[in-house]
Coordinates of C-alpha atoms and ligand atoms in Angstrom, one line a residue:
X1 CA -49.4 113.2 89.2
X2 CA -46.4 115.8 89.6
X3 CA -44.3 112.7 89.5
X4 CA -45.6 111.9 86.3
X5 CA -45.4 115.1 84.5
X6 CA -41.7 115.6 85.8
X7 CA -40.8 112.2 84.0
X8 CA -42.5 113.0 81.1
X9 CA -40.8 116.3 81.3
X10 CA -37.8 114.6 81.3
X11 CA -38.6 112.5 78.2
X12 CA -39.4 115.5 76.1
X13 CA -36.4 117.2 77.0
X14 CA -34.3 114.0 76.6
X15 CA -35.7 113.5 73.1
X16 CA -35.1 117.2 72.2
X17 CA -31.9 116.6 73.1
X18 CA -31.0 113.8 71.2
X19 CA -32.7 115.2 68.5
X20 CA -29.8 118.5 68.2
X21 CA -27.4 116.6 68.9
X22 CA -26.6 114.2 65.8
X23 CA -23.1 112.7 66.6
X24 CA -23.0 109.5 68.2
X25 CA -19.8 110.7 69.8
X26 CA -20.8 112.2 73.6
X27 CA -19.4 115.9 74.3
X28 CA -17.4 115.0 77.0
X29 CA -15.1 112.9 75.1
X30 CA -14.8 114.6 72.0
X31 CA -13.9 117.5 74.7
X32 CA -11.3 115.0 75.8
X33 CA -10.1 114.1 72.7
X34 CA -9.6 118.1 72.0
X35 CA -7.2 118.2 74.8
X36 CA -5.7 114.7 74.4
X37 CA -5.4 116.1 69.9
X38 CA -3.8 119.6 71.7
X39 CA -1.0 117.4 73.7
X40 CA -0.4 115.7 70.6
X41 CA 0.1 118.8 68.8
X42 CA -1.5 116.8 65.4
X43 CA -2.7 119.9 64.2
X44 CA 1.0 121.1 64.0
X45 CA 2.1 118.5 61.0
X46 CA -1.7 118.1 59.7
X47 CA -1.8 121.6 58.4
X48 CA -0.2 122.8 55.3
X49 CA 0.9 126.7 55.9
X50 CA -2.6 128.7 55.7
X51 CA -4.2 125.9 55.2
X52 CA -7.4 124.7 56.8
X53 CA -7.0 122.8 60.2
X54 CA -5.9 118.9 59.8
X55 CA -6.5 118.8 56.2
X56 CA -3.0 117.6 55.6
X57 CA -0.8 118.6 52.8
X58 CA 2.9 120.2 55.0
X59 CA 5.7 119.0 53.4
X60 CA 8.1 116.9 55.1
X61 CA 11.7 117.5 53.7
X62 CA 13.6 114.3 54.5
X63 CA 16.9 113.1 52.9
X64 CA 14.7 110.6 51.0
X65 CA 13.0 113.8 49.5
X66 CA 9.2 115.2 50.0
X67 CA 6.3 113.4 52.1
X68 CA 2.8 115.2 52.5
X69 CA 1.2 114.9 55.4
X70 CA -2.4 113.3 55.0
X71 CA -5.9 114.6 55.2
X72 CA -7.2 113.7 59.4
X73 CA -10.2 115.1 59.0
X74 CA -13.7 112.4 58.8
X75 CA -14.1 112.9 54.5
X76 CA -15.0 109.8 53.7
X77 CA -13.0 110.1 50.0
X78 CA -9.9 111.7 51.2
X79 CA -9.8 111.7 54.7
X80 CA -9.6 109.3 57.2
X81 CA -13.7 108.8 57.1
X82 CA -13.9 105.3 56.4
X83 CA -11.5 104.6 59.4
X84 CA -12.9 102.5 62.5
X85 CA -11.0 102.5 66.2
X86 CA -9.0 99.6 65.0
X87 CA -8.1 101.5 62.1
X88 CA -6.7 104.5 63.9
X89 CA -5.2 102.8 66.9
X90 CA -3.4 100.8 64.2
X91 CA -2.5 104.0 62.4
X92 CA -1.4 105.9 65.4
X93 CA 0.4 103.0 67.5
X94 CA 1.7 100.9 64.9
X95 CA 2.3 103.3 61.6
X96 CA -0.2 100.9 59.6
X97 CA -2.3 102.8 57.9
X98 CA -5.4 101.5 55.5
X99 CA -3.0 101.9 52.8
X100 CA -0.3 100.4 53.4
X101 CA 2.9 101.1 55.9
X102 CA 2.9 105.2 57.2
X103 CA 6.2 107.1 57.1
X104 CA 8.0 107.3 60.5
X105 CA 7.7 111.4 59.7
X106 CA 4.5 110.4 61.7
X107 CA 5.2 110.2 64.9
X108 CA 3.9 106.5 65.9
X109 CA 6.8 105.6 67.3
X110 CA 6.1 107.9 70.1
X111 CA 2.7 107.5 70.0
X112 CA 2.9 103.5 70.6
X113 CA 2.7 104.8 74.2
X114 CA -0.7 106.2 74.0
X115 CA -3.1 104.0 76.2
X116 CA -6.4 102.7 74.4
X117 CA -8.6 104.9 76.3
X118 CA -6.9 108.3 75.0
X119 CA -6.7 106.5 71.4
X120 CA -10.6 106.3 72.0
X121 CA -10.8 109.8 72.9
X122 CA -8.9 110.8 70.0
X123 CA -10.6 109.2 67.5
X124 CA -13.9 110.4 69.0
X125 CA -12.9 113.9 68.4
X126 CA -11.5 113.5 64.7
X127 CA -14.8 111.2 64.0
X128 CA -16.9 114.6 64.9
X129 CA -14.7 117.1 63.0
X130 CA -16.4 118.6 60.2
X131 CA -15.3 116.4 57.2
X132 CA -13.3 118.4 54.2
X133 CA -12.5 116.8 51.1
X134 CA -8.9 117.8 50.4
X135 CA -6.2 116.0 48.4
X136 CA -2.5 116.7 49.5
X137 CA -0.1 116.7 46.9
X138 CA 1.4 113.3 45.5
X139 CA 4.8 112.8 47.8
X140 CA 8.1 112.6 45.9
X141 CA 10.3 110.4 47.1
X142 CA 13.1 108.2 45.1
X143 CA 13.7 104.7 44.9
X144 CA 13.6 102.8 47.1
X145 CA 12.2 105.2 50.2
X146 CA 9.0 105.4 47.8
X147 CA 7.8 101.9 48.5
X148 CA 6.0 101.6 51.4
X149 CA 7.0 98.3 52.2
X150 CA 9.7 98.5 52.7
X151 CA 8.7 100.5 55.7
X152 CA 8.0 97.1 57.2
X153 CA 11.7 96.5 57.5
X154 CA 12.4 99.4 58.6
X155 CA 9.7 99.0 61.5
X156 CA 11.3 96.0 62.1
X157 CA 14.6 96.8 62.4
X158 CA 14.1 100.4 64.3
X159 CA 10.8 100.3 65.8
X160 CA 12.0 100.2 68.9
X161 CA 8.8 99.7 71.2
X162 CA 10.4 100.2 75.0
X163 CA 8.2 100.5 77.9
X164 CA 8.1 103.9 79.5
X165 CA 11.1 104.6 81.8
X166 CA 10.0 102.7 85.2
X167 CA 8.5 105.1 87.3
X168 CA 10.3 103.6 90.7
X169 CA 9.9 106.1 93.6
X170 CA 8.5 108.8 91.2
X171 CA 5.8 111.1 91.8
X172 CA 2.2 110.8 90.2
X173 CA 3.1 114.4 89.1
X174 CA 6.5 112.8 87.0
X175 CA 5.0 110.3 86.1
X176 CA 2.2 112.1 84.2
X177 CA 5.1 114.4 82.8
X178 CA 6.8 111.1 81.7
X179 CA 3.8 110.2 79.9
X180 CA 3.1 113.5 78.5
X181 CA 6.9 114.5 77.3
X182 CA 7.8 110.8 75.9
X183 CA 4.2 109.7 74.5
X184 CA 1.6 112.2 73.2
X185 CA 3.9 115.4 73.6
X186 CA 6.4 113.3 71.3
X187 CA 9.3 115.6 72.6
X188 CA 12.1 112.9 71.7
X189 CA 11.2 113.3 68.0
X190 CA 12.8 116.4 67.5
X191 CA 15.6 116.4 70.9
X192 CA 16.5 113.0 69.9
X193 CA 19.7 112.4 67.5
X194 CA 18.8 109.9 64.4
X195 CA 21.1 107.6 62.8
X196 CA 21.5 107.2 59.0
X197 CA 18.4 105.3 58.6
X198 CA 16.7 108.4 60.5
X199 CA 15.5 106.1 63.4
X200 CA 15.9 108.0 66.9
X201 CA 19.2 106.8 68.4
X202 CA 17.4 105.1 72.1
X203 CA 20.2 105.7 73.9
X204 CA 20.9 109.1 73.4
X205 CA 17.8 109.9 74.1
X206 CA 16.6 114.1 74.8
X207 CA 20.2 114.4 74.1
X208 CA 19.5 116.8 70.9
X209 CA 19.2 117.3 67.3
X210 CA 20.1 119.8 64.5
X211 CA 16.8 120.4 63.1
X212 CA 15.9 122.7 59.7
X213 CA 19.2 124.4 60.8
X214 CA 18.2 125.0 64.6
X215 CA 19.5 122.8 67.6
X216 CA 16.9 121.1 69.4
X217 CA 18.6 121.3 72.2
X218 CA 20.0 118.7 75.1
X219 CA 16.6 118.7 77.5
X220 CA 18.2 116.0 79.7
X221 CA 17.9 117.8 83.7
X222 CA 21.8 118.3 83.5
X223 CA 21.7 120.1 80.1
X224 CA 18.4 122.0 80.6
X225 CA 20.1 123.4 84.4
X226 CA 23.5 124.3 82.8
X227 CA 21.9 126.1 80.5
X228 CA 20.0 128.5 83.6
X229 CA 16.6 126.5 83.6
X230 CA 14.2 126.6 86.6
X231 CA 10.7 125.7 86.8
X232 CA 9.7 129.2 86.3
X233 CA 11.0 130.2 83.6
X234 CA 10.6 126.9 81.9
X235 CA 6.6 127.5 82.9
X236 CA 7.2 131.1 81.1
X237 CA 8.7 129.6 78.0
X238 CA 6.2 127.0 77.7
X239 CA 2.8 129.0 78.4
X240 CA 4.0 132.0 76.3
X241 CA 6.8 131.2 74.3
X242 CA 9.4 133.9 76.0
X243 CA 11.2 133.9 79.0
X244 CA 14.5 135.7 80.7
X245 CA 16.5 132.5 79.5
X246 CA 15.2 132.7 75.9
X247 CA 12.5 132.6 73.8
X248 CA 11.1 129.7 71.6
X249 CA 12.0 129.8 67.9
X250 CA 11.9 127.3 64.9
X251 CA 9.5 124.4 65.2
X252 CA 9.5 124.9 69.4
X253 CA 7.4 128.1 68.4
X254 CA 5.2 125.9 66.6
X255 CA 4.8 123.4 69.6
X256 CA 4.5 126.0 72.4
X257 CA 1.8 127.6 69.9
X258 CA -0.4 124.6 69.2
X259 CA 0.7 121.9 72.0
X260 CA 2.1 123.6 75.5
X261 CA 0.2 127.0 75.9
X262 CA -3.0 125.1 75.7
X263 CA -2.3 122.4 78.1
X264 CA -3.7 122.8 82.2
X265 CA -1.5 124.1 84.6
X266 CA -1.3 120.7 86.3
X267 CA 0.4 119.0 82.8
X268 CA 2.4 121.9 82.2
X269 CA 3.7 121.8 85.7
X270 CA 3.7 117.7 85.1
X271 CA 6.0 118.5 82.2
X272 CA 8.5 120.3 84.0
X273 CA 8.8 117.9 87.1
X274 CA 9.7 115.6 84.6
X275 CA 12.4 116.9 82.6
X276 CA 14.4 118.7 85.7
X277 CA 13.9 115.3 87.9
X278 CA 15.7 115.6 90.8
X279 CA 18.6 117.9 89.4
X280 CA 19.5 120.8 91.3
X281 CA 19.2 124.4 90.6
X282 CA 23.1 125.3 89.4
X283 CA 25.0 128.5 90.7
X284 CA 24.7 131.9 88.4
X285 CA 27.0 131.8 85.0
X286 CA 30.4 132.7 85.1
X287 CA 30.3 135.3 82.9
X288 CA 32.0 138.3 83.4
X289 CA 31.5 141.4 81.1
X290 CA 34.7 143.5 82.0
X291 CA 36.7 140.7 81.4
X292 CA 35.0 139.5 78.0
X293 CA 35.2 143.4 76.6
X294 CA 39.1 143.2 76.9
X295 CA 39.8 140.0 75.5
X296 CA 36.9 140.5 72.6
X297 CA 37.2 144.2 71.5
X298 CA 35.6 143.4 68.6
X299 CA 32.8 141.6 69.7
X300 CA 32.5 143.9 72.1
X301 CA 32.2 146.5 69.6
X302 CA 29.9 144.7 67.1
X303 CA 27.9 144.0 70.0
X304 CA 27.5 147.4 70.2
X305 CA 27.0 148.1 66.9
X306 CA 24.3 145.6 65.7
X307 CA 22.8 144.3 68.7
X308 CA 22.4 146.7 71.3
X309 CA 20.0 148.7 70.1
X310 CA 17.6 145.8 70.4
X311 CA 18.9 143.8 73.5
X312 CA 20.7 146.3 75.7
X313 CA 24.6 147.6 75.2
X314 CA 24.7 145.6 78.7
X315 CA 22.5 142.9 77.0
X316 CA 19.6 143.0 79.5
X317 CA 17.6 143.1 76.7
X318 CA 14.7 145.9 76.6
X319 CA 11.2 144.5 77.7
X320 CA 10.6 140.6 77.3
X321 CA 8.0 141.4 74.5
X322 CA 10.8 143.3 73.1
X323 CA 13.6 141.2 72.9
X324 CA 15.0 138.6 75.0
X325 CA 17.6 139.3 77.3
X326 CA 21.5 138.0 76.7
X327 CA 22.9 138.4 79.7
X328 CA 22.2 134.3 80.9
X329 CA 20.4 133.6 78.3
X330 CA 20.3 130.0 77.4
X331 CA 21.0 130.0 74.2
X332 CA 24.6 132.0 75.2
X333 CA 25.1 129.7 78.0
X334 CA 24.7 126.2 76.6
X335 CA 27.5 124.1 75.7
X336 CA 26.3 123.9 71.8
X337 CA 27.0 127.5 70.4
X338 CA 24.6 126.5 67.0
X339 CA 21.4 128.6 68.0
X340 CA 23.8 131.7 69.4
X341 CA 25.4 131.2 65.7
X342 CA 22.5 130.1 63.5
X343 CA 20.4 133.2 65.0
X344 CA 23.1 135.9 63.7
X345 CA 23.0 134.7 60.7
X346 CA 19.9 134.0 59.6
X347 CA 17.8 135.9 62.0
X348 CA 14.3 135.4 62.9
X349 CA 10.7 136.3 61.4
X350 CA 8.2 138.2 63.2
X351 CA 5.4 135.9 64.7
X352 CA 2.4 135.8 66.3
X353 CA 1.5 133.5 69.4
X354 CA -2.0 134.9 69.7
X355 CA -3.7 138.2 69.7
X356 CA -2.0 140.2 72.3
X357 CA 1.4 138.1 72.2
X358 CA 3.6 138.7 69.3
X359 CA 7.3 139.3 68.6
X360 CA 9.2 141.6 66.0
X361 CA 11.7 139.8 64.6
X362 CA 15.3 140.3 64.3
X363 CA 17.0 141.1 61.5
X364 CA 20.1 138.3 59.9
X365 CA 23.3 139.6 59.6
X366 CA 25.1 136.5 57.4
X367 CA 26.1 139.7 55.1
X368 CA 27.2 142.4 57.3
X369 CA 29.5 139.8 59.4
X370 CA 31.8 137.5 58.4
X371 CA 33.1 134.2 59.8
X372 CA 36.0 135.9 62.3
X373 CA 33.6 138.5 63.8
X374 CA 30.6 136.2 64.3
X375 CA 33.1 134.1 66.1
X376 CA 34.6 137.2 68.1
X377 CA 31.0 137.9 69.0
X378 CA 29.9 134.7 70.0
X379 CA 32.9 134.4 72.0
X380 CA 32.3 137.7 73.6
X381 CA 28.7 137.1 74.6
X382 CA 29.8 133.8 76.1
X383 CA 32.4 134.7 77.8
X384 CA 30.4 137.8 79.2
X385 CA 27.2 136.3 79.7
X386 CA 27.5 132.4 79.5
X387 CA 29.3 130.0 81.0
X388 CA 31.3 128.2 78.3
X389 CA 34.8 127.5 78.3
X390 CA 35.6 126.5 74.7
X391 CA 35.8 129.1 72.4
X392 CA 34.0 129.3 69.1
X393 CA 36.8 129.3 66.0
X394 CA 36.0 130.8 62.6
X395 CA 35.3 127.3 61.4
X396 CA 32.9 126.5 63.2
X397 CA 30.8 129.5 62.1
X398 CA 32.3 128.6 58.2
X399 CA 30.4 125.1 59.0
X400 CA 27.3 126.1 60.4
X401 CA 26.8 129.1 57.7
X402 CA 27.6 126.3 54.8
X403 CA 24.9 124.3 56.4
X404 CA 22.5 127.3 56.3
X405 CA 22.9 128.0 53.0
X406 CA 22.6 124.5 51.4
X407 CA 19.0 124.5 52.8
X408 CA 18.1 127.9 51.8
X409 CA 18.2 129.5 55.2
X410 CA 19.8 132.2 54.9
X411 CA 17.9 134.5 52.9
X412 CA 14.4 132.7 53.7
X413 CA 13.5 136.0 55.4
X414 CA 14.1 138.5 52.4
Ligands
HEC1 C1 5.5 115.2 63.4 C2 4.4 115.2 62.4 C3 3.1 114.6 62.8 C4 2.4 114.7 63.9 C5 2.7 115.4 65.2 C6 1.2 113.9 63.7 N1 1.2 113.3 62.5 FE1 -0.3 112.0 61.7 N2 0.9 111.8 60.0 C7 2.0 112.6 59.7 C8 2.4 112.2 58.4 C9 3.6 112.8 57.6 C10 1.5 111.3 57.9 C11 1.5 110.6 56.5 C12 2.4 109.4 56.6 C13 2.4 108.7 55.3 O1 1.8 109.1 54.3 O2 3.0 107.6 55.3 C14 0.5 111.0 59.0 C15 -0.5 110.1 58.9 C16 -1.5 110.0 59.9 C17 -2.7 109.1 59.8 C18 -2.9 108.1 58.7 C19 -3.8 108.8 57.8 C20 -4.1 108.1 56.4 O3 -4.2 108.8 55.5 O4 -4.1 106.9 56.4 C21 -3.4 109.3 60.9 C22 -4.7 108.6 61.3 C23 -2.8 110.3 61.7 N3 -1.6 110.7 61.0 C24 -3.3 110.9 62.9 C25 -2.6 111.7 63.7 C26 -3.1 112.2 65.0 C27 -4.4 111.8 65.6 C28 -2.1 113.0 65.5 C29 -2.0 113.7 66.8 C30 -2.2 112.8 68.0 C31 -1.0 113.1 64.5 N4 -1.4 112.3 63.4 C32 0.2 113.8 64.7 C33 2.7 113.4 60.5 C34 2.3 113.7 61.8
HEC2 C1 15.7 144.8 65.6 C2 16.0 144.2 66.9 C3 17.1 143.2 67.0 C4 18.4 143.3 66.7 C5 19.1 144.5 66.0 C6 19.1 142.1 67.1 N1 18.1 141.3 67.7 FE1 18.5 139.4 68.5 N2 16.5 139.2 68.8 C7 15.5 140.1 68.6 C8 14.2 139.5 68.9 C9 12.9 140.2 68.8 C10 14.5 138.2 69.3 C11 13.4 137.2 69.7 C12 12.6 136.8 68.5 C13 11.8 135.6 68.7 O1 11.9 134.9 69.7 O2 11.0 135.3 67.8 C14 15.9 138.0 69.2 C15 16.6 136.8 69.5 C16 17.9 136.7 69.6 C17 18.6 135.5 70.1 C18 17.9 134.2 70.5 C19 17.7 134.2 71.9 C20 16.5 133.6 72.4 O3 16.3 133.9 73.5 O4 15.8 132.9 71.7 C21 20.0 135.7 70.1 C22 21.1 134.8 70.5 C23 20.1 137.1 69.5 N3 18.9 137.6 69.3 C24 21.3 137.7 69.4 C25 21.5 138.9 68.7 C26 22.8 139.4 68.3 C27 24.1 138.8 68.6 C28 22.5 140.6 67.6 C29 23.5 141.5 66.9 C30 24.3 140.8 65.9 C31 21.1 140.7 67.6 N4 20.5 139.7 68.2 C32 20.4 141.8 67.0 C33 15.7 141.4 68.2 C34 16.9 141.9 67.7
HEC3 C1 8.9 119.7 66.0 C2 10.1 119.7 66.8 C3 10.1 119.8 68.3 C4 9.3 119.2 69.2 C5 8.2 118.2 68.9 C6 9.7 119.7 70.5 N1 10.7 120.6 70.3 FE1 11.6 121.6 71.9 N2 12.8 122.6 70.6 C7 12.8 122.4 69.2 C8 13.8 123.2 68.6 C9 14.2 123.3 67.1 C10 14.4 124.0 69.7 C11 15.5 125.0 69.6 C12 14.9 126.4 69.3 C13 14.6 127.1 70.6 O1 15.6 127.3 71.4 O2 13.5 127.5 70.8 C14 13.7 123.5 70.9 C15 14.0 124.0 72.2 C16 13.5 123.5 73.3 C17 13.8 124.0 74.7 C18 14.8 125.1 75.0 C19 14.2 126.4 74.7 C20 15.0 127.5 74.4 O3 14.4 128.5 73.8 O4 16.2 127.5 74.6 C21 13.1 123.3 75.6 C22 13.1 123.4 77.1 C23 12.3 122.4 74.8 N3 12.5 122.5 73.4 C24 11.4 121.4 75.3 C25 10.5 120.6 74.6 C26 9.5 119.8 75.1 C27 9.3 119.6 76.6 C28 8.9 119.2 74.1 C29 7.7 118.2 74.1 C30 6.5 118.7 74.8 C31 9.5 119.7 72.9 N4 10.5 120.6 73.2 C32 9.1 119.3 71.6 C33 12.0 121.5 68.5 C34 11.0 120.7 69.0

């Protein structure tokens, strides 16, 4: 008798169950699919500035002019509602979409990597997403980028769909990371140089990319350890966004914001094992501040002048939440002086990781300093703080503020 009221019990509370719980999709995937949706950092490129969550509509500025993002959420008029499994693992693997050939501006061509089961995942969680009806606005592109088949030829020629790098001898640990950094974490779609048909160039892979007028910087092991990277500070950079090697700005705010600081320990840690492989931590810079004062007095001096005040006269920065420190910071040390450039004159907005980690801002200075003193400054903080041998010229500052200004960066903060 117990027995029996126990199962029927059971039934009642089964049926009560089913009953709240309308979505044929079960909790624990769509909870999967979250995660898997996070690592993919969709969210990032399927939301227009304030606007709603994966509702489409960001532009994409390519040199074949504007593409909108689409709507992902389950509306059946203007999102991807009407879309089965085969749909979306076409869609996300093979940049067919129901209407015709998608721009590579979505990433599929990382994505191609994702294993069915995580595809299943995925579309399990979009499938339960509250449905919006959102139109973005009509793309404008020219002749003959606008056709979309033409994208076929383009697949054709570019798509290249290489296996993963053989894993031989690696850890389950890099090997996860491998997955992670070259499939959903799409990492090579920014670090990756394109060629003039803006496919990624395969065999320069990681090796960076100039990028709405940041460097995505070399993150092959050799690059990311010259430049003063260790596992922890990598983990700092990547769970909050700062570190005592640098901070992330640009889009990598944007992907440490949406993608890495909500992945688990284990993938972030996954992530890392990956990327430094088997290189070796390298010695301290060979920086040396005495020296650098002397031979840039006026670096030195505008170092003083604008930049202390925020990151230390012996540019030890003031607290991390303040500013970032220069003294081996990665930006000074790398090979690529761009960001150390770019970030003088343009400078960056305030912005806000989540409620109680946020960071001011710094201030541009294209106006106050022209070509020879940015240069003399550069130079200084590398040759005090870095570890660079060649020094920056006027030019190269000439070049990189032209750049700047043809895309409106210079004054985007005013
Ligand atoms: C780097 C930017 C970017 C990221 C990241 C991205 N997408 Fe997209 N996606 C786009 C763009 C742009 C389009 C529209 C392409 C077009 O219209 O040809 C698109 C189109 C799509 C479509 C086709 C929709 C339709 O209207 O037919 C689907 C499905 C999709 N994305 C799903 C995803 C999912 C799921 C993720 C995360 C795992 C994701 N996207 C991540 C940029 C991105
Ligand atoms: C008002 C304070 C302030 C002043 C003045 C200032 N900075 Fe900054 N700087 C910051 C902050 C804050 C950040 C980090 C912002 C972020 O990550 O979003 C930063 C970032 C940087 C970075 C990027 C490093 C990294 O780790 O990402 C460099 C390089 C830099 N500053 C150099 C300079 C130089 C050179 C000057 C003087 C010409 C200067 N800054 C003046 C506040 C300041
Ligand atoms: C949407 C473009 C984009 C994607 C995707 C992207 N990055 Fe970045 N990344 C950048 C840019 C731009 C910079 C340079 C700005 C900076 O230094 O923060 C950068 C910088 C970095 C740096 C150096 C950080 C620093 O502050 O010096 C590391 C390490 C890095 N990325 C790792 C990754 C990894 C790992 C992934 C994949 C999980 C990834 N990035 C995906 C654009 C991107």
């Amino acid at each position: 008798m117990g027995k029996f009221i126990f199962a029927f019990l059971l039934l009642l509370t089964g049926a009560h169950a089913a009953a709240q719980q309308p979505a044929p999709v079960k909790p624990s995937a769509a909870e999967k699919g979250r995660y898997l949706a996070a690592a993919g950092d969709c969210v990032a490129c399927h939301t227009a500035t304030n606007g709603r969550p994966y509702i489409g509509g960001r532009p994409f500025h390519t040199p074949f002019g504007i593409l909108y993002s689409t709507n992902i959420t389950p509306d059946k008029k203007t999102g991807i509602g009407n879309y089965t499994l085969e749909d979306f693992t076409a869609a996300m693997r093979r940049g067919k979409g129901t209407h015709g050939n998608l721009y590579p501006a979505m990433p599929y061509t990382s994505y191609y990597l994702i294993p069915d089961e995580d595809i299943a995942s995925l579309y399990g969680y979009f499938m339960q997403l509250p449905p919006v009806e959102y139109v973005p606005p009509e793309n404008d592109l020219f002749f003959p980028a606008n056709l979309r088949f033409g994208l076929g030829f383009w697949n054709w020629i570019f798509f290249d769909k290489a296996p993963l790098p053989p894993p031989e001898g690696k850890s389950p640990e890099w090997q996860r990371g491998n997955y992670l950094v070259n499939a959903l974490g799409h990492c090579g779609e920014c670090h990756t140089p394109r060629n003039f048909a803006f496919a990624m160039k395969s065999d320069e892979k990681f090796a960076g990319n100039i990028l709405e007028g940041w460097d995505a910087v070399d993150i092959r092991p050799a690059s990311l350890r010259r430049q003063g990277w260790n596992s922890e500070q990598l983990r700092l950079l990547f769970t909050t966004g700062a570190s005592e090697r640098g901070t992330a700005v640009g889009e990598m705010f944007s992907v440490v914001k949406h993608s890495l600081s909500h992945l688990s320990e284990s993938d972030v840690n996954a992530i890392i094992t990956y990327l430094l492989d088997d290189s070796e931590n390298t010695s301290e810079t060979i920086g040396n501040p005495q020296v650098a004062a002397e031979q840039f007095k006026q670096g030195r001096a505008d170092f003083v002048a604008y930049c202390a005040a925020c990151h230390g006269r012996e540019g030890r920065g003031i607290t991390l939440s303040f500013a970032p420190p220069m003294d081996r910071n990665a930006a000074v040390r790398g090979e690529n002086p761009y960001n150390t450039i770019a970030v003088i004159l343009r400078g960056l907005p305030a912005q806000r990781m989540d409620r109680t980690n946020a960071r001011a801002g710094m201030p541009g200075f294209h106006r106050e300093l022209d070509d020879t003193r940015v240069a003399g400054l550069v130079n200084f903080m590398r040759a005090a703080w870095g570890s660079a041998e060649k020094p920056v010229t006027r030019e190269d500052v000439a070049e990189i503020r032209r750049q700047l200004r043809e895309h409106d960066y210079l004054d985007a903060m005013e």
